CSV table of C-alpha atoms in Angstrom, one decimal:
chain,number,residue,atom,x,y,z
R,1,MET,CA,127.9,105.6,45.5
R,2,SER,CA,127.0,103.9,42.2
R,3,PRO,CA,123.3,103.9,41.0
R,4,PHE,CA,123.1,100.1,41.5
R,5,THR,CA,124.0,100.6,45.2
R,6,ARG,CA,121.7,103.6,45.9
R,7,ASN,CA,118.8,101.5,44.3
R,8,ARG,CA,119.7,98.5,46.4
R,9,MET,CA,119.7,100.6,49.5
R,10,ALA,CA,116.3,102.3,48.4
R,11,VAL,CA,114.8,98.8,48.1
R,12,LEU,CA,116.2,97.8,51.5
R,13,VAL,CA,114.8,100.9,53.3
R,14,SER,CA,111.5,100.4,51.6
R,15,LEU,CA,111.2,96.8,52.8
R,16,LEU,CA,112.4,97.6,56.3
R,17,ALA,CA,109.6,100.5,56.4
R,18,SER,CA,107.0,98.1,55.0
R,19,SER,CA,107.9,95.4,57.7
R,20,MET,CA,107.7,98.1,60.5
R,21,ALA,CA,104.3,99.1,59.2
R,22,LEU,CA,103.0,95.5,59.2
R,23,ALA,CA,104.4,94.9,62.6
R,24,MET,CA,103.2,98.0,64.3
R,25,PRO,CA,99.5,97.8,65.2
R,26,PRO,CA,97.5,101.0,64.0
R,27,ASP,CA,96.4,101.8,67.6
R,28,GLY,CA,100.0,101.8,68.9
R,29,GLY,CA,99.7,98.7,70.7
R,30,ILE,CA,96.9,99.6,73.1
R,31,THR,CA,94.7,96.6,72.3
R,32,ASP,CA,97.4,94.2,73.4
R,33,LEU,CA,98.4,96.2,76.2
R,34,GLN,CA,94.6,96.4,77.5
R,35,ALA,CA,94.6,92.6,77.1
R,36,GLN,CA,97.9,92.1,79.2
R,37,MET,CA,96.4,94.1,81.9
R,38,GLN,CA,93.3,91.9,82.5
R,39,GLY,CA,93.3,90.9,86.1
R,40,LYS,CA,96.0,93.6,86.9
R,41,VAL,CA,93.7,96.4,87.3
R,42,ILE,CA,92.3,97.1,90.7
R,43,GLY,CA,88.5,97.7,91.0
R,44,LEU,CA,87.1,96.5,87.7
R,45,GLN,CA,86.6,92.9,88.7
R,46,GLY,CA,87.4,91.2,85.5
R,47,ASP,CA,85.6,93.7,83.1
R,48,PRO,CA,87.5,94.8,80.1
R,49,VAL,CA,90.3,97.4,80.6
R,50,LEU,CA,90.1,100.5,78.5
R,51,LEU,CA,93.0,102.7,77.9
R,52,PRO,CA,93.4,106.0,76.2
R,53,ARG,CA,94.6,105.8,72.6
R,54,PRO,CA,97.0,108.2,70.7
R,55,SER,CA,94.4,109.5,68.1
R,56,VAL,CA,91.0,109.0,70.2
R,57,ASP,CA,89.4,111.7,72.2
R,58,SER,CA,88.2,110.0,75.5
R,59,SER,CA,86.1,112.9,76.8
R,60,ALA,CA,82.8,111.7,75.8
R,61,ALA,CA,83.4,108.3,77.5
R,62,VAL,CA,84.5,110.2,80.8
R,63,LYS,CA,81.6,112.4,80.3
R,64,ALA,CA,79.1,109.4,80.4
R,65,LEU,CA,80.8,107.9,83.4
R,66,LEU,CA,80.4,111.3,85.3
R,67,ALA,CA,76.6,111.5,84.4
R,68,THR,CA,75.7,109.0,87.2
R,69,PRO,CA,77.0,108.9,90.8
R,70,ILE,CA,80.7,107.8,90.5
R,71,THR,CA,81.1,103.9,91.6
R,72,ALA,CA,84.4,102.3,92.4
R,73,ASP,CA,84.4,101.0,89.0
R,74,ALA,CA,83.6,104.3,87.3
R,75,ALA,CA,86.4,105.9,89.3
R,76,VAL,CA,89.0,103.5,87.9
R,77,ARG,CA,87.7,103.6,84.5
R,78,ILE,CA,87.8,107.5,84.6
R,79,ALA,CA,91.4,107.5,86.1
R,80,LEU,CA,92.7,105.0,83.3
R,81,LEU,CA,91.1,107.0,80.4
R,82,ASN,CA,91.6,110.7,81.7
R,83,ASN,CA,94.8,110.8,84.3
R,84,PRO,CA,97.3,113.1,82.7
R,85,GLY,CA,100.1,111.4,84.5
R,86,LEU,CA,99.2,108.0,82.8
R,87,GLN,CA,99.1,109.7,79.5
R,88,ALA,CA,102.4,111.4,80.0
R,89,SER,CA,103.8,108.0,80.9
R,90,MET,CA,102.3,106.3,77.6
R,91,GLY,CA,103.7,109.4,75.6
R,92,ALA,CA,107.2,108.9,77.2
R,93,ALA,CA,107.1,105.2,76.4
R,94,GLY,CA,106.2,106.0,72.8
R,95,LEU,CA,107.0,103.0,70.4
R,96,GLY,CA,108.0,101.0,73.4
R,97,VAL,CA,104.3,100.1,73.7
R,98,THR,CA,103.9,98.7,70.4
R,99,ASP,CA,104.3,95.0,69.4
R,100,LEU,CA,107.1,95.6,67.4
R,101,GLN,CA,109.1,96.3,70.5
R,102,GLY,CA,108.3,92.8,71.9
R,103,SER,CA,105.8,91.6,74.8
R,104,ASN,CA,108.2,92.3,77.7
R,105,THR,CA,110.3,95.2,77.1
R,106,PRO,CA,111.2,97.4,80.0
R,107,ALA,CA,108.8,100.3,78.7
R,108,LYS,CA,105.9,97.9,78.8
R,109,ARG,CA,106.6,96.6,82.3
R,110,GLN,CA,106.9,99.9,83.7
R,111,LEU,CA,103.8,101.1,82.0
R,112,GLN,CA,101.8,98.0,83.2
R,113,ARG,CA,103.1,98.8,86.9
R,114,ASP,CA,102.0,102.5,86.4
R,115,ILE,CA,98.4,101.3,85.2
R,116,THR,CA,98.0,98.9,88.2
R,117,THR,CA,99.2,101.7,90.6
R,118,LEU,CA,97.0,104.3,89.1
R,119,SER,CA,93.9,102.0,89.3
R,120,ALA,CA,94.8,101.1,93.0
R,121,GLN,CA,95.1,104.8,93.7
R,122,ALA,CA,91.8,105.6,92.1
R,123,PHE,CA,90.1,102.8,93.8
R,124,LYS,CA,91.4,103.9,97.3
R,125,ALA,CA,90.7,107.5,96.7
R,126,TRP,CA,87.2,106.9,96.0
R,127,VAL,CA,86.9,104.7,99.1
R,128,GLN,CA,88.3,107.4,101.3
R,129,ALA,CA,86.0,110.1,99.7
R,130,VAL,CA,82.9,108.0,100.1
R,131,ALA,CA,83.8,107.0,103.6
R,132,ALA,CA,84.6,110.7,104.5
R,133,ALA,CA,81.5,112.0,103.1
R,134,HIS,CA,79.5,109.3,105.2
R,135,SER,CA,81.4,110.3,108.4
R,136,ALA,CA,80.5,113.8,107.9
R,137,HIS,CA,76.9,112.8,107.4
R,138,ALA,CA,76.9,110.7,110.6
R,139,LEU,CA,78.5,113.6,112.8
R,140,ARG,CA,75.7,115.8,111.6
R,141,ASP,CA,73.2,113.4,112.6
R,142,ALA,CA,75.0,113.2,116.1
R,143,GLN,CA,75.2,117.1,116.3
R,144,ALA,CA,71.2,117.1,115.6
R,145,THR,CA,70.6,114.8,118.4
R,146,ALA,CA,73.0,117.1,120.7
R,147,GLN,CA,71.2,120.1,119.6
R,148,THR,CA,67.8,118.4,120.4
R,149,ALA,CA,69.3,117.4,123.9
R,150,GLY,CA,70.5,121.0,124.4
R,151,GLU,CA,67.0,122.5,123.7
R,152,LEU,CA,65.3,120.0,125.9
R,153,ALA,CA,67.9,120.9,128.8
R,154,ARG,CA,67.1,124.7,128.2
R,155,ARG,CA,63.5,124.2,128.6
R,156,MET,CA,63.8,122.0,131.7
R,157,VAL,CA,65.7,124.7,133.2
R,158,GLN,CA,63.2,127.3,132.5
R,159,ALA,CA,60.7,124.8,134.2
R,160,GLY,CA,62.8,124.4,137.2
R,161,ASN,CA,63.6,120.5,136.5
R,162,LEU,CA,67.1,120.8,135.7
R,163,SER,CA,70.1,122.5,136.9
R,164,LYS,CA,72.1,125.1,135.1
R,165,LEU,CA,75.2,123.0,135.6
R,166,ASN,CA,73.5,120.3,133.6
R,167,GLN,CA,72.6,122.7,130.9
R,168,ALA,CA,75.9,123.9,130.5
R,169,GLN,CA,77.2,120.4,130.2
R,170,TYR,CA,74.9,119.8,127.4
R,171,GLN,CA,75.8,123.0,125.7
R,172,ASP,CA,79.4,122.1,125.8
R,173,ARG,CA,78.9,118.9,124.4
R,174,LEU,CA,76.9,120.7,121.6
R,175,SER,CA,79.9,122.8,120.9
R,176,GLU,CA,82.3,119.8,120.8
R,177,ALA,CA,79.9,118.1,118.3
R,178,ALA,CA,79.9,121.1,116.1
R,179,LEU,CA,83.6,121.1,116.1
R,180,ALA,CA,83.6,117.4,115.2
R,181,VAL,CA,81.2,118.4,112.2
R,182,ALA,CA,83.6,121.0,110.9
R,183,ARG,CA,86.6,118.8,111.1
R,184,ALA,CA,84.7,116.1,109.3
R,185,ASP,CA,83.9,118.3,106.4
R,186,GLN,CA,87.3,119.3,106.1
R,187,GLN,CA,88.4,115.8,105.9
R,188,ALA,CA,85.5,115.0,103.5
R,189,PHE,CA,86.7,118.1,101.3
R,190,VAL,CA,90.3,117.0,101.0
R,191,ALA,CA,89.3,113.5,100.5
R,192,ARG,CA,87.1,114.4,97.5
R,193,GLU,CA,89.9,116.8,96.1
R,194,GLN,CA,92.3,114.0,96.1
R,195,LEU,CA,89.8,111.9,94.0
R,196,VAL,CA,89.6,114.8,91.7
R,197,GLN,CA,93.4,114.7,91.2
R,198,VAL,CA,93.6,111.1,90.6
R,199,LEU,CA,90.6,111.1,88.0
R,200,GLY,CA,92.3,114.1,86.4
R,201,LEU,CA,89.1,116.5,86.5
R,202,TRP,CA,88.7,120.1,86.5
R,203,GLY,CA,86.1,122.8,85.9
R,204,ALA,CA,82.4,121.6,85.8
R,205,GLN,CA,83.6,118.0,85.9
R,206,THR,CA,84.4,118.4,89.5
R,207,GLN,CA,80.9,118.7,90.4
R,208,PHE,CA,80.2,115.0,90.1
R,209,GLU,CA,78.2,112.9,92.5
R,210,LEU,CA,79.5,110.2,94.6
R,211,ALA,CA,77.8,106.9,95.2
R,212,ASP,CA,76.2,106.8,98.8
R,213,THR,CA,77.8,103.4,100.1
R,214,LEU,CA,80.9,101.3,100.1
R,215,PRO,CA,80.9,97.9,98.6
R,216,ALA,CA,79.5,95.3,100.9
R,217,LEU,CA,81.9,93.1,102.7
R,218,PRO,CA,82.6,89.7,100.9
R,219,ASN,CA,81.3,86.7,102.7
R,220,ALA,CA,84.7,85.6,103.8
R,221,ALA,CA,88.1,86.8,103.4
R,222,GLN,CA,90.2,85.1,100.9
R,223,ASP,CA,92.8,82.5,102.0
R,224,MET,CA,96.1,82.9,100.1
R,225,PRO,CA,98.7,80.5,101.5
R,226,ASP,CA,101.0,81.4,98.5
R,227,PHE,CA,100.6,85.1,98.8
R,228,GLU,CA,104.5,85.7,99.3
R,229,ALA,CA,105.3,83.7,96.3
R,230,ARG,CA,102.7,85.4,94.2
R,231,ALA,CA,104.1,88.9,95.3
R,232,VAL,CA,107.7,87.9,94.5
R,233,GLN,CA,106.6,86.5,91.2
R,234,ALA,CA,104.7,89.5,90.1
R,235,ARG,CA,107.6,92.1,90.8
R,236,THR,CA,109.1,92.2,87.1
R,237,ASP,CA,111.7,94.6,88.5
R,238,LEU,CA,113.1,91.8,91.0
R,239,ALA,CA,113.1,89.4,88.2
R,240,GLN,CA,115.0,91.7,86.0
R,241,ALA,CA,117.4,92.4,88.7
R,242,THR,CA,117.9,88.6,89.5
R,243,PHE,CA,118.3,88.1,85.7
R,244,ASP,CA,121.2,90.7,85.5
R,245,TRP,CA,122.8,89.2,88.7
R,246,GLN,CA,122.8,85.7,87.1
R,247,LEU,CA,124.4,86.9,83.8
R,248,LYS,CA,127.4,88.3,85.9
R,249,ARG,CA,127.8,85.1,87.7
R,250,THR,CA,130.3,83.8,85.1
R,251,PRO,CA,133.8,82.9,85.9
R,252,PRO,CA,135.3,86.2,87.0
R,253,THR,CA,138.5,87.7,85.5
R,254,ALA,CA,139.2,90.3,88.2
R,255,PRO,CA,138.8,90.9,91.7
R,256,ARG,CA,136.5,93.7,90.8
R,257,ASP,CA,134.1,91.4,89.2
R,258,LEU,CA,133.7,89.5,92.5
R,259,TRP,CA,132.7,92.7,94.5
R,260,ASP,CA,130.2,93.6,91.7
R,261,ILE,CA,128.6,90.0,92.0
R,262,MET,CA,128.5,90.4,95.9
R,263,GLY,CA,127.0,93.8,95.6
R,264,ASP,CA,124.2,92.8,93.1
R,265,GLY,CA,123.4,89.7,94.9
R,266,ALA,CA,122.9,91.5,98.3
R,267,SER,CA,120.7,94.2,96.3
R,268,VAL,CA,118.6,91.3,95.0
R,269,ARG,CA,118.4,89.7,98.3
R,270,ALA,CA,117.3,93.1,100.0
R,271,LEU,CA,114.5,93.8,97.4
R,272,ALA,CA,113.3,90.2,97.8
R,273,VAL,CA,113.2,90.6,101.5
R,274,LYS,CA,111.4,93.9,101.4
R,275,VAL,CA,108.7,92.4,99.1
R,276,ARG,CA,108.1,89.5,101.2
R,277,SER,CA,107.9,91.6,104.3
R,278,GLU,CA,105.4,93.8,102.3
R,279,ALA,CA,103.3,91.0,101.3
R,280,ARG,CA,103.0,89.6,104.8
R,281,ALA,CA,102.1,93.1,106.2
R,282,ALA,CA,99.6,93.7,103.3
R,283,TYR,CA,97.8,90.1,104.0
R,284,PHE,CA,97.9,90.5,107.8
R,285,SER,CA,96.0,94.0,107.2
R,286,TYR,CA,93.8,92.5,104.8
R,287,ARG,CA,92.8,89.8,107.1
R,288,SER,CA,92.6,91.6,110.3
R,289,SER,CA,90.7,94.5,108.8
R,290,TYR,CA,88.1,92.1,107.5
R,291,ASP,CA,87.6,90.6,110.9
R,292,ILE,CA,87.3,93.9,112.5
R,293,ALA,CA,84.8,95.2,109.9
R,294,LYS,CA,82.8,91.9,110.1
R,295,HIS,CA,82.9,91.9,113.9
R,296,LEU,CA,81.3,95.5,113.9
R,297,GLN,CA,78.6,94.4,111.3
R,298,THR,CA,77.5,91.2,112.7
R,299,GLU,CA,78.1,91.8,116.6
R,300,VAL,CA,78.4,95.3,117.6
R,301,LEU,CA,75.7,96.9,115.4
R,302,PRO,CA,72.8,94.3,116.2
R,303,LEU,CA,73.7,94.6,120.0
R,304,ARG,CA,73.4,98.6,119.8
R,305,GLN,CA,70.2,98.0,118.0
R,306,PHE,CA,68.8,95.9,120.7
R,307,ILE,CA,69.9,98.2,123.5
R,308,HIS,CA,68.2,101.1,121.7
R,309,ASP,CA,65.0,99.4,121.3
R,310,GLU,CA,64.9,98.2,124.9
R,311,LEU,CA,65.5,101.9,126.0
R,312,VAL,CA,62.9,103.1,123.8
R,313,LEU,CA,60.6,100.5,125.5
R,314,ARG,CA,61.7,101.5,128.8
R,315,TYR,CA,61.2,105.2,128.0
R,316,ASN,CA,57.6,104.7,126.7
R,317,GLY,CA,57.0,102.7,130.2
R,318,MET,CA,58.4,105.9,132.0
R,319,LEU,CA,61.4,103.8,133.2
R,320,THR,CA,64.2,105.6,132.0
R,321,SER,CA,64.9,109.4,130.9
R,322,VAL,CA,64.7,111.0,127.4
R,323,PHE,CA,68.4,112.0,127.8
R,324,ASP,CA,69.3,108.3,128.0
R,325,VAL,CA,67.4,107.6,124.9
R,326,LEU,CA,68.9,110.6,123.0
R,327,ALA,CA,72.5,109.7,124.4
R,328,ASP,CA,72.0,106.0,123.0
R,329,THR,CA,70.6,107.5,119.8
R,330,GLN,CA,74.1,109.2,119.4
R,331,ALA,CA,75.9,106.1,120.3
R,332,MET,CA,74.0,104.1,117.7
R,333,THR,CA,74.8,106.8,115.0
R,334,MET,CA,78.5,106.6,116.0
R,335,ALA,CA,78.6,102.8,116.0
R,336,LYS,CA,77.4,103.0,112.5
R,337,ARG,CA,80.0,105.4,111.5
R,338,ASP,CA,82.6,103.2,113.1
R,339,SER,CA,81.5,100.1,111.1
R,340,VAL,CA,81.8,102.3,108.0
R,341,VAL,CA,85.4,103.4,108.9
R,342,ALA,CA,86.2,99.7,109.4
R,343,GLN,CA,84.6,99.0,106.1
R,344,ARG,CA,86.8,101.6,104.4
R,345,ASP,CA,90.0,100.4,106.2
R,346,PHE,CA,89.1,96.8,104.7
R,347,TRP,CA,88.7,98.0,101.2
R,348,LEU,CA,92.0,100.0,101.4
R,349,ALA,CA,93.8,97.1,102.8
R,350,HIS,CA,92.2,94.8,99.8
R,351,ALA,CA,93.4,97.2,97.3
R,352,ASN,CA,97.0,97.4,98.8
R,353,LEU,CA,97.3,93.5,98.6
R,354,GLN,CA,95.7,93.2,95.0
R,355,ALA,CA,97.9,95.7,93.7
R,356,LEU,CA,101.0,94.1,95.5
R,357,LEU,CA,100.2,90.6,93.9
R,358,ALA,CA,99.8,92.6,90.5
R,359,GLY,CA,103.3,93.7,90.8
R,360,ALA,CA,103.0,97.3,92.0
R,361,PRO,CA,105.3,98.6,94.5
R,362,ILE,CA,103.4,99.2,97.7
R,363,ASP,CA,105.4,102.5,98.3
R,364,ALA,CA,103.7,103.9,95.1
R,365,LEU,CA,100.1,103.4,96.3
R,366,GLY,CA,100.1,106.3,98.9
R,367,GLY,CA,99.5,106.4,102.6
R,368,ASP,CA,96.0,105.3,103.9
R,369,ALA,CA,93.8,107.3,106.0
R,370,SER,CA,93.9,106.1,109.6
R,371,ALA,CA,90.8,105.6,111.4
R,372,THR,CA,90.4,108.9,113.4
R,373,ASN,CA,87.8,108.4,115.9
R,374,SER,CA,88.6,111.3,118.3
R,375,GLU,CA,85.7,113.4,116.6
R,376,ALA,CA,83.3,110.5,116.7
R,377,ARG,CA,84.0,109.9,120.5
R,378,ALA,CA,83.4,113.6,121.2
R,379,ALA,CA,80.2,113.6,119.4
R,380,ALA,CA,78.9,110.2,120.9
R,381,SER,CA,79.6,111.4,124.3
R,382,GLN,CA,76.9,114.3,123.8
R,383,GLY,CA,73.6,114.0,125.4
R,384,GLY,CA,74.4,112.0,128.4
R,385,HIS,CA,72.4,112.7,131.5
């Protein structure tokens, strides 16, 4: 190779390196990725999206978020900054995240889906942990009421005012209430550990405090007449499959091409059918969960409170038994628990729907905790006379 050729190649390499340096942002494209994720992160409600950067330590930001009781917003922020799975995905994407690679590369599309999915997982894990802790607390209250009824029954037996059979019945109900508390504590522990995993916490970080309550229900459920179309439009994998299929729909040169086109077209239709069905199921769950939660809050709880107040008045007038008041106190406690469970189910359905509309596959969001009310029913039955 002549000196002239070597010098020319060196100049070209230098120019190429300079152009790459100019095109590649110093933060690895994170700022632009954060901007692209606005409105696609579940739980932040329009607040700025912050993602980990290759050369920035996020531990101080995570520590600050853990210093106060964790809200849904804080849980999502911690997960985005601290979840090792997301960081591994970003590291695997590498230069595919930078602006040099374009704004709609497969790496960026996959990473955007991963971010949306993680935010939904963090939001749902937080909802489940808060609801499980509340359920355990409610069942302990019901157990305390059962203990009061049991102690009262014991004293009445000693005074000869109650049969031993009735006392045994109250003792049995107290035992059932204790089992319900133990099961609820198990569920609360598991739910909290699932949140710990999503947030990527360990050691002293796991001693965080949770917020006491779930977010309030919105005034009304959202009307989305175009939810199916929005779900289909958001799925970049479906768009890519459709694009690839359309490219093949050129005049075929061999019988094999016809079979390939037919197979690819069927795959596209199958994915589209699945996405539309998932969208309908998610929206139905969202609307029905809202209706149930709203009914419990606006109809059932006020009615339960009225019944309780009337029973207390009747007891003060010596028109009803103290056991009736205690039994109704438990029923009131469990009605409040049922309301929180319904509120939990609504927010889980809300997260699923929003993630689906942001392009996340519903299969990746994880299973939802079903509203298991057997423990509540067992505890609620205590104290009757």
